XYZ file of C-alpha atoms in Angstrom:
463
model
C 137.962 77.949 11.576
C 137.716 80.955 13.384
C 134.784 82.520 15.074
C 132.192 83.825 12.613
C 132.018 87.607 12.603
C 129.125 89.867 11.349
C 129.356 92.561 8.533
C 126.434 95.128 8.272
C 125.627 95.619 4.625
C 123.327 98.623 4.398
C 121.332 98.598 1.076
C 119.390 101.749 1.365
C 120.954 105.250 2.151
C 119.082 108.569 2.935
C 119.644 111.731 1.119
C 119.675 114.769 3.618
C 118.569 118.296 2.522
C 117.052 121.215 4.040
C 113.414 120.570 4.174
C 110.386 121.439 6.282
C 111.483 118.761 9.063
C 115.269 118.491 8.379
C 115.944 120.089 11.847
C 114.614 117.079 13.648
C 117.276 114.479 15.043
C 115.113 112.637 17.240
C 112.286 112.715 19.930
C 114.518 114.598 22.281
C 113.962 112.019 25.263
C 116.337 111.090 27.946
C 117.343 107.694 29.187
C 113.998 107.445 31.263
C 111.924 108.581 28.141
C 111.163 112.030 29.769
C 110.991 114.831 27.143
C 113.456 117.437 27.346
C 112.266 121.250 26.896
C 114.276 121.438 23.936
C 116.507 118.672 22.326
C 117.144 117.239 18.872
C 115.004 120.010 17.282
C 112.056 119.055 19.154
C 110.130 121.724 21.109
C 107.373 121.219 23.338
C 104.520 118.425 22.959
C 106.154 116.740 26.120
C 103.354 114.488 26.685
C 103.072 113.491 22.897
C 107.015 113.095 22.591
C 106.938 110.774 25.762
C 103.976 108.540 24.366
C 105.872 108.274 21.091
C 109.088 107.406 22.869
C 107.055 104.334 24.418
C 105.765 103.388 21.150
C 109.553 103.517 19.815
C 110.964 101.342 22.576
C 108.087 98.630 21.955
C 108.912 98.634 18.060
C 112.735 98.184 19.094
C 111.504 95.289 21.280
C 109.371 93.845 18.624
C 106.254 94.077 20.924
C 104.048 96.164 18.955
C 103.960 94.722 15.415
C 100.476 95.165 13.692
C 99.411 97.847 15.922
C 98.148 101.495 14.891
C 98.977 104.666 16.336
C 97.007 107.830 15.616
C 98.627 111.189 15.908
C 95.541 113.743 16.323
C 95.641 117.509 16.988
C 95.114 121.013 15.228
C 97.210 122.013 12.380
C 100.644 123.410 13.051
C 100.970 121.251 16.215
C 104.028 118.979 15.169
C 102.211 115.736 14.152
C 104.301 115.137 11.140
C 107.457 116.413 13.351
C 107.012 113.761 15.800
C 106.442 111.139 13.211
C 109.969 112.170 11.612
C 111.471 112.062 15.245
C 110.265 108.495 15.662
C 112.122 107.653 12.207
C 115.254 109.390 13.650
C 115.168 107.641 16.740
C 114.753 104.087 15.373
C 117.483 104.720 12.840
C 118.585 103.273 9.619
C 118.187 99.515 10.757
C 114.376 99.910 11.127
C 112.496 100.536 7.976
C 110.448 103.629 7.983
C 107.989 104.398 5.172
C 105.992 107.765 4.760
C 103.255 108.586 2.579
C 100.195 110.749 2.191
C 96.622 109.462 2.360
C 95.835 111.254 -1.005
C 98.681 109.513 -2.811
C 96.920 106.122 -3.366
C 94.448 107.932 -5.730
C 97.244 109.034 -8.285
C 99.009 105.821 -8.378
C 98.570 103.427 -11.578
C 97.485 100.786 -9.272
C 94.464 99.662 -6.985
C 94.198 101.514 -3.684
C 94.679 98.207 -1.776
C 97.749 97.427 -4.017
C 99.327 100.713 -3.018
C 98.589 100.174 0.852
C 100.003 96.526 0.388
C 103.192 97.903 -1.193
C 103.565 100.539 1.545
C 102.959 98.043 4.186
C 105.752 95.490 2.802
C 108.139 98.308 2.380
C 107.840 98.896 6.329
C 108.791 95.155 7.004
C 112.680 94.481 7.095
C 114.174 91.266 6.485
C 117.792 90.716 7.801
C 119.157 87.680 5.795
C 122.403 86.124 6.961
C 124.848 84.236 4.755
C 128.291 83.134 5.220
C 130.827 84.057 2.976
C 134.801 83.445 2.478
C 137.051 86.379 2.669
C 140.833 87.179 2.862
C 141.545 89.831 5.572
C 145.023 91.328 6.283
C 147.559 94.069 6.000
C 148.866 94.906 2.469
C 152.642 94.538 2.782
C 153.716 95.199 -0.784
C 151.568 95.699 -3.977
C 152.759 95.522 -7.687
C 150.847 96.235 -10.722
C 152.262 95.962 -14.264
C 150.477 97.864 -16.975
C 151.118 96.994 -20.635
C 153.668 99.353 -22.195
C 150.957 99.963 -25.280
C 148.232 101.191 -22.516
C 145.687 98.666 -23.423
C 145.270 95.068 -22.548
C 145.116 93.278 -19.262
C 147.024 94.370 -16.116
C 148.963 91.978 -14.138
C 149.408 92.214 -10.334
C 150.760 90.713 -7.198
C 150.018 91.558 -3.596
C 151.567 90.431 -0.228
C 149.147 90.450 2.508
C 149.881 89.298 6.223
C 148.313 88.833 9.663
C 150.177 88.920 12.910
C 150.477 85.120 12.247
C 151.106 84.352 8.592
C 152.182 86.168 5.465
C 151.032 84.973 1.683
C 151.595 86.343 -1.928
C 148.590 86.499 -4.180
C 148.037 86.862 -7.822
C 145.654 89.533 -8.897
C 142.979 89.289 -11.670
C 141.997 91.993 -13.798
C 138.838 92.615 -11.771
C 140.517 92.644 -8.419
C 143.079 95.177 -9.743
C 140.346 97.514 -10.796
C 138.781 97.201 -7.462
C 142.361 98.163 -5.955
C 142.750 101.041 -8.071
C 139.269 102.185 -7.156
C 139.992 102.085 -3.516
C 143.439 103.559 -3.758
C 144.844 100.377 -1.811
C 148.559 100.653 -0.850
C 151.185 99.207 1.504
C 150.176 99.585 5.016
C 146.256 99.378 4.520
C 144.240 96.816 6.162
C 141.726 95.159 3.688
C 139.176 92.351 3.138
C 138.703 90.637 0.044
C 135.414 88.645 -0.758
C 136.349 85.653 -2.554
C 132.898 85.018 -4.167
C 132.193 88.713 -5.354
C 135.816 90.199 -5.580
C 134.674 93.002 -3.658
C 137.757 94.789 -1.961
C 137.006 97.008 1.226
C 139.494 99.089 3.092
C 139.218 98.875 6.874
C 141.779 101.606 7.684
C 145.551 101.974 7.916
C 147.642 99.786 10.094
C 148.920 101.197 13.443
C 152.658 100.152 12.400
C 152.323 102.839 9.635
C 151.136 105.523 11.873
C 154.152 107.356 11.376
C 154.101 107.626 7.595
C 152.940 111.229 7.439
C 152.729 111.305 3.777
C 150.456 108.586 3.371
C 147.761 109.668 6.141
C 145.421 112.502 6.449
C 142.715 114.236 8.709
C 140.384 111.237 8.109
C 142.760 108.462 8.193
C 141.321 105.721 10.582
C 144.025 103.290 12.404
C 143.416 99.805 12.850
C 145.207 96.821 14.531
C 146.719 94.216 11.994
C 144.406 91.160 12.102
C 145.150 87.931 14.009
C 145.091 84.417 13.056
C 144.509 82.968 9.299
C 144.200 85.082 6.424
C 141.124 83.187 5.037
C 138.340 83.415 7.257
C 134.474 82.496 6.956
C 132.375 85.557 8.159
C 128.645 86.003 8.417
C 127.393 88.642 6.237
C 123.968 90.404 7.088
C 121.911 91.930 4.172
C 118.890 93.956 5.162
C 116.322 94.353 2.629
C 112.460 94.876 2.874
C 109.825 92.333 1.767
C 108.849 94.800 -0.999
C 112.101 94.539 -2.450
C 111.993 90.663 -2.331
C 108.476 91.014 -4.234
C 109.642 92.987 -6.940
C 112.888 90.928 -7.532
C 110.757 87.554 -7.666
C 107.972 89.130 -9.705
C 108.398 87.456 -13.065
C 106.761 90.332 -15.074
C 109.161 92.832 -13.771
C 112.365 91.521 -12.383
C 115.103 93.411 -10.240
C 115.347 96.471 -12.680
C 112.121 97.787 -11.561
C 113.708 98.663 -8.218
C 115.660 101.080 -10.262
C 112.919 102.436 -12.616
C 110.415 102.679 -9.849
C 107.652 101.191 -12.126
C 106.756 98.118 -9.934
C 103.114 97.642 -11.018
C 100.829 95.378 -9.159
C 102.327 92.392 -7.821
C 100.267 89.040 -7.514
C 99.137 87.831 -4.253
C 100.527 84.271 -5.077
C 103.987 85.685 -5.369
C 103.708 87.208 -1.883
C 102.380 83.999 -0.230
C 105.547 82.328 -1.542
C 107.730 84.705 -0.232
C 106.052 84.976 2.971
C 106.186 81.186 3.592
C 109.843 81.188 2.317
C 110.773 84.075 4.649
C 109.177 82.140 7.616
C 111.072 79.017 6.689
C 114.439 81.082 6.741
C 113.232 82.443 10.047
C 112.905 78.939 11.687
C 116.060 77.843 10.165
C 117.855 80.880 11.765
C 118.853 82.316 8.262
C 116.786 85.457 8.552
C 115.242 87.748 11.057
C 111.954 90.004 10.489
C 112.182 93.381 11.456
C 108.775 95.046 11.529
C 109.304 99.014 10.809
C 106.922 101.803 10.729
C 104.417 103.015 8.148
C 103.430 106.527 8.504
C 100.418 107.947 6.690
C 99.830 111.526 6.888
C 96.286 113.106 6.191
C 94.792 109.804 7.159
C 91.093 111.400 6.723
C 92.089 111.115 3.062
C 91.555 107.271 2.929
C 88.254 105.990 2.219
C 86.166 103.134 3.387
C 87.827 100.601 1.320
C 91.183 101.461 2.480
C 90.116 101.457 6.091
C 88.585 98.034 5.718
C 91.890 96.631 4.070
C 93.957 98.188 6.946
C 91.723 96.335 9.450
C 92.510 92.968 7.938
C 96.272 93.688 7.028
C 96.817 94.634 10.680
C 96.046 91.354 11.863
C 98.635 89.683 9.684
C 101.638 88.189 11.615
C 104.065 90.266 9.644
C 102.554 93.701 9.849
C 104.432 96.936 10.563
C 103.338 99.669 13.082
C 101.233 102.104 11.505
C 101.273 105.471 12.574
C 98.539 107.779 11.139
C 98.075 111.579 11.499
C 95.034 113.697 10.978
C 94.012 117.279 11.893
C 90.069 116.710 11.239
C 87.527 116.725 13.907
C 84.093 114.836 13.354
C 83.636 114.434 9.726
C 82.385 112.111 7.004
C 84.216 108.898 6.269
C 85.277 109.183 2.658
C 83.138 106.944 0.394
C 80.177 106.905 3.012
C 77.622 109.438 4.185
C 78.502 108.552 7.728
C 80.334 110.800 10.315
C 82.941 109.585 12.604
C 85.896 111.218 14.776
C 88.729 112.184 12.519
C 87.092 110.606 9.596
C 87.968 107.247 10.641
C 85.621 104.302 11.079
C 84.826 103.507 14.668
C 86.045 99.828 14.451
C 89.482 100.855 13.360
C 89.481 103.777 15.899
C 88.906 101.180 18.445
C 92.169 99.425 17.337
C 94.281 102.630 17.721
C 96.559 104.167 20.491
C 95.505 107.939 19.990
C 98.312 110.403 20.949
C 97.091 114.150 21.052
C 99.146 117.006 20.188
C 98.195 120.551 21.574
C 98.803 123.995 20.287
C 102.263 125.375 20.844
C 102.847 128.444 23.372
C 104.504 131.687 22.310
C 107.710 130.742 24.093
C 107.830 127.512 22.196
C 106.920 129.050 18.833
C 109.760 131.554 19.526
C 112.326 128.620 19.977
C 110.990 126.647 16.921
C 111.576 129.643 15.023
C 115.188 130.363 16.258
C 115.916 126.323 15.523
C 114.831 126.978 12.038
C 117.018 129.911 11.481
C 120.057 128.013 12.481
C 118.947 125.132 10.239
C 118.563 127.476 7.177
C 121.950 129.073 8.047
C 120.510 132.715 8.672
C 120.740 135.238 11.421
C 117.718 137.246 12.680
C 117.949 139.940 15.267
C 115.917 139.724 18.349
C 113.471 142.139 17.509
C 112.761 140.509 14.205
C 112.500 137.201 16.034
C 109.834 138.729 18.337
C 107.741 140.227 15.402
C 107.897 136.984 13.639
C 106.778 135.086 16.874
C 103.670 137.537 16.869
C 102.945 136.910 13.408
C 102.880 132.907 13.875
C 100.585 133.307 16.778
C 98.293 135.439 14.594
C 98.359 133.584 11.355
C 100.076 129.927 11.705
C 103.693 128.494 12.349
C 103.880 127.129 8.792
C 103.491 130.794 7.284
C 106.089 132.222 9.925
C 108.466 129.253 8.889
C 108.336 130.088 5.187
C 108.722 133.758 6.084
C 112.269 132.970 7.313
C 113.349 131.922 3.947
C 111.872 134.839 2.097
C 112.900 137.314 4.524
C 116.602 135.855 4.488
C 116.533 136.507 0.568
C 115.298 140.180 1.170
C 118.142 140.895 3.638
C 120.580 139.294 1.138
C 119.331 141.492 -1.395
C 120.150 144.579 0.576
C 123.611 142.829 1.500
C 122.920 142.389 4.920
C 123.977 139.334 6.992
C 121.146 139.636 9.414
C 117.281 139.774 9.087
C 115.916 142.841 10.636
C 112.187 143.979 11.295
C 112.006 145.738 7.905
C 112.626 142.520 6.000
C 110.155 140.749 7.896
C 107.453 143.522 7.464
C 108.213 143.527 3.744
C 107.663 139.860 3.333
C 104.595 139.957 5.345
C 103.180 142.584 2.968
C 104.277 140.897 -0.194
C 102.933 137.008 1.022
C 99.402 136.720 2.309
C 98.323 134.121 4.749
C 95.169 132.255 4.822
C 93.167 134.694 6.969
C 94.141 137.835 5.112
C 93.623 135.909 1.621
C 89.901 134.919 2.946
C 89.194 138.619 4.145
C 90.267 139.901 0.622
C 87.989 137.169 -1.048
C 84.963 138.282 0.944
C 85.626 142.074 0.231
C 86.008 141.492 -3.688
C 84.290 138.321 -4.513
C 82.051 140.084 -6.939
C 85.109 140.548 -9.090
C 86.111 137.003 -9.372
C 84.554 134.506 -11.624
C 81.986 131.841 -10.654
C 81.071 133.743 -7.536
C 78.635 132.206 -5.076
C 76.248 134.553 -3.725
C 75.830 132.892 -0.424
C 79.546 132.797 0.507
C 79.815 132.309 4.309
C 76.242 131.352 4.627
C 74.301 128.229 3.536
C 75.602 126.480 0.314
C 73.469 126.701 -2.759
C 73.940 125.464 -6.268
C 74.533 127.844 -9.382
C 73.616 126.939 -12.558
C 75.681 128.136 -15.580
C 74.722 128.071 -18.966
């Protein structure tokens, strides 16, 4: 038997699109975790990024599982951007779940169940298993199709390594896989004997001169050595929540595709936990704690905070990162006030990272990056005006203005956004300050007006 080799199987893929934080590629840190001025879409917030980089490093080493981090700062100071940067820095191998604090109130399940599912989505399990595969270079392939066009196809393939060569008869399922993968002579392939899955590893170096069978994306690999049939270790990465759903009798694995998982009994989770711990002791599985990001953490109530207090003490708990822009405010569900609207006992468990407002120079750099992300050109004068608008209103308003100003410039068939486009959009769309000012001036013309607007609140009776 040859030495066991590992094949990584990624079960979860991510769809990329242009969004509010799609320009973030990482935390923008160097090898010694020092923040660069502008890197990987991140600008400014050097102290916060450096602190987040240390947290990421500890997550990778598995030393910070079950901890809680709070990103606290004013609105539009990059809290969510730092969380997205952490997710990008951790990579696809580490589970990262993102949710808003208000989401738990709109789900058809209890609040604690919603948090429990979110926590278990953030814990990865790398399950190892051995499988027999055939790996080699295709020397010749022959597929005979029935003259009528219907019926089973018959095929033969000759596969070789540097040491041996063997002929195989192909079944109908394998033939379909060969046709789907467009396998031809000279390709280096693997065939999983258990599932019949065919994977193309690349093109053999011996066929490098076959220009008719190569393209710009062609990958050349060496012809495999040793025996054709080998035993390899395959690693499947899944989350604890996926294992919960598959083993829940009332839902089954189809719930993974429908999204309707419902509530899962605690007994099922306890059995899965004990089984996973057993696999871990036997070396069949590894637990990979990830990150759960909860935005608008002040929207959680006292019941959720109490549940998180207990959940973080579990052996299999992810790193929980929360973000809030609130100061001293009421804890939801109580009459008590607390910093950030979070109970003192939970705050005591947290590592708190503060974000600070961006400088004018940093705002200008962020707007320039967003212009590149949205594939639009903006001249320097327009960029200066938009930076000024951002400092007077908010960064979010300025970023949204880029998209609308780009549409205005396209309408006049210009490839570049100028000052007039920015001014026109600024006059068409109000920011929060101008909208509040208009409401104060014309409040009498609106329905259900409180006469004490801006003063002490009073109740108004309507008959």
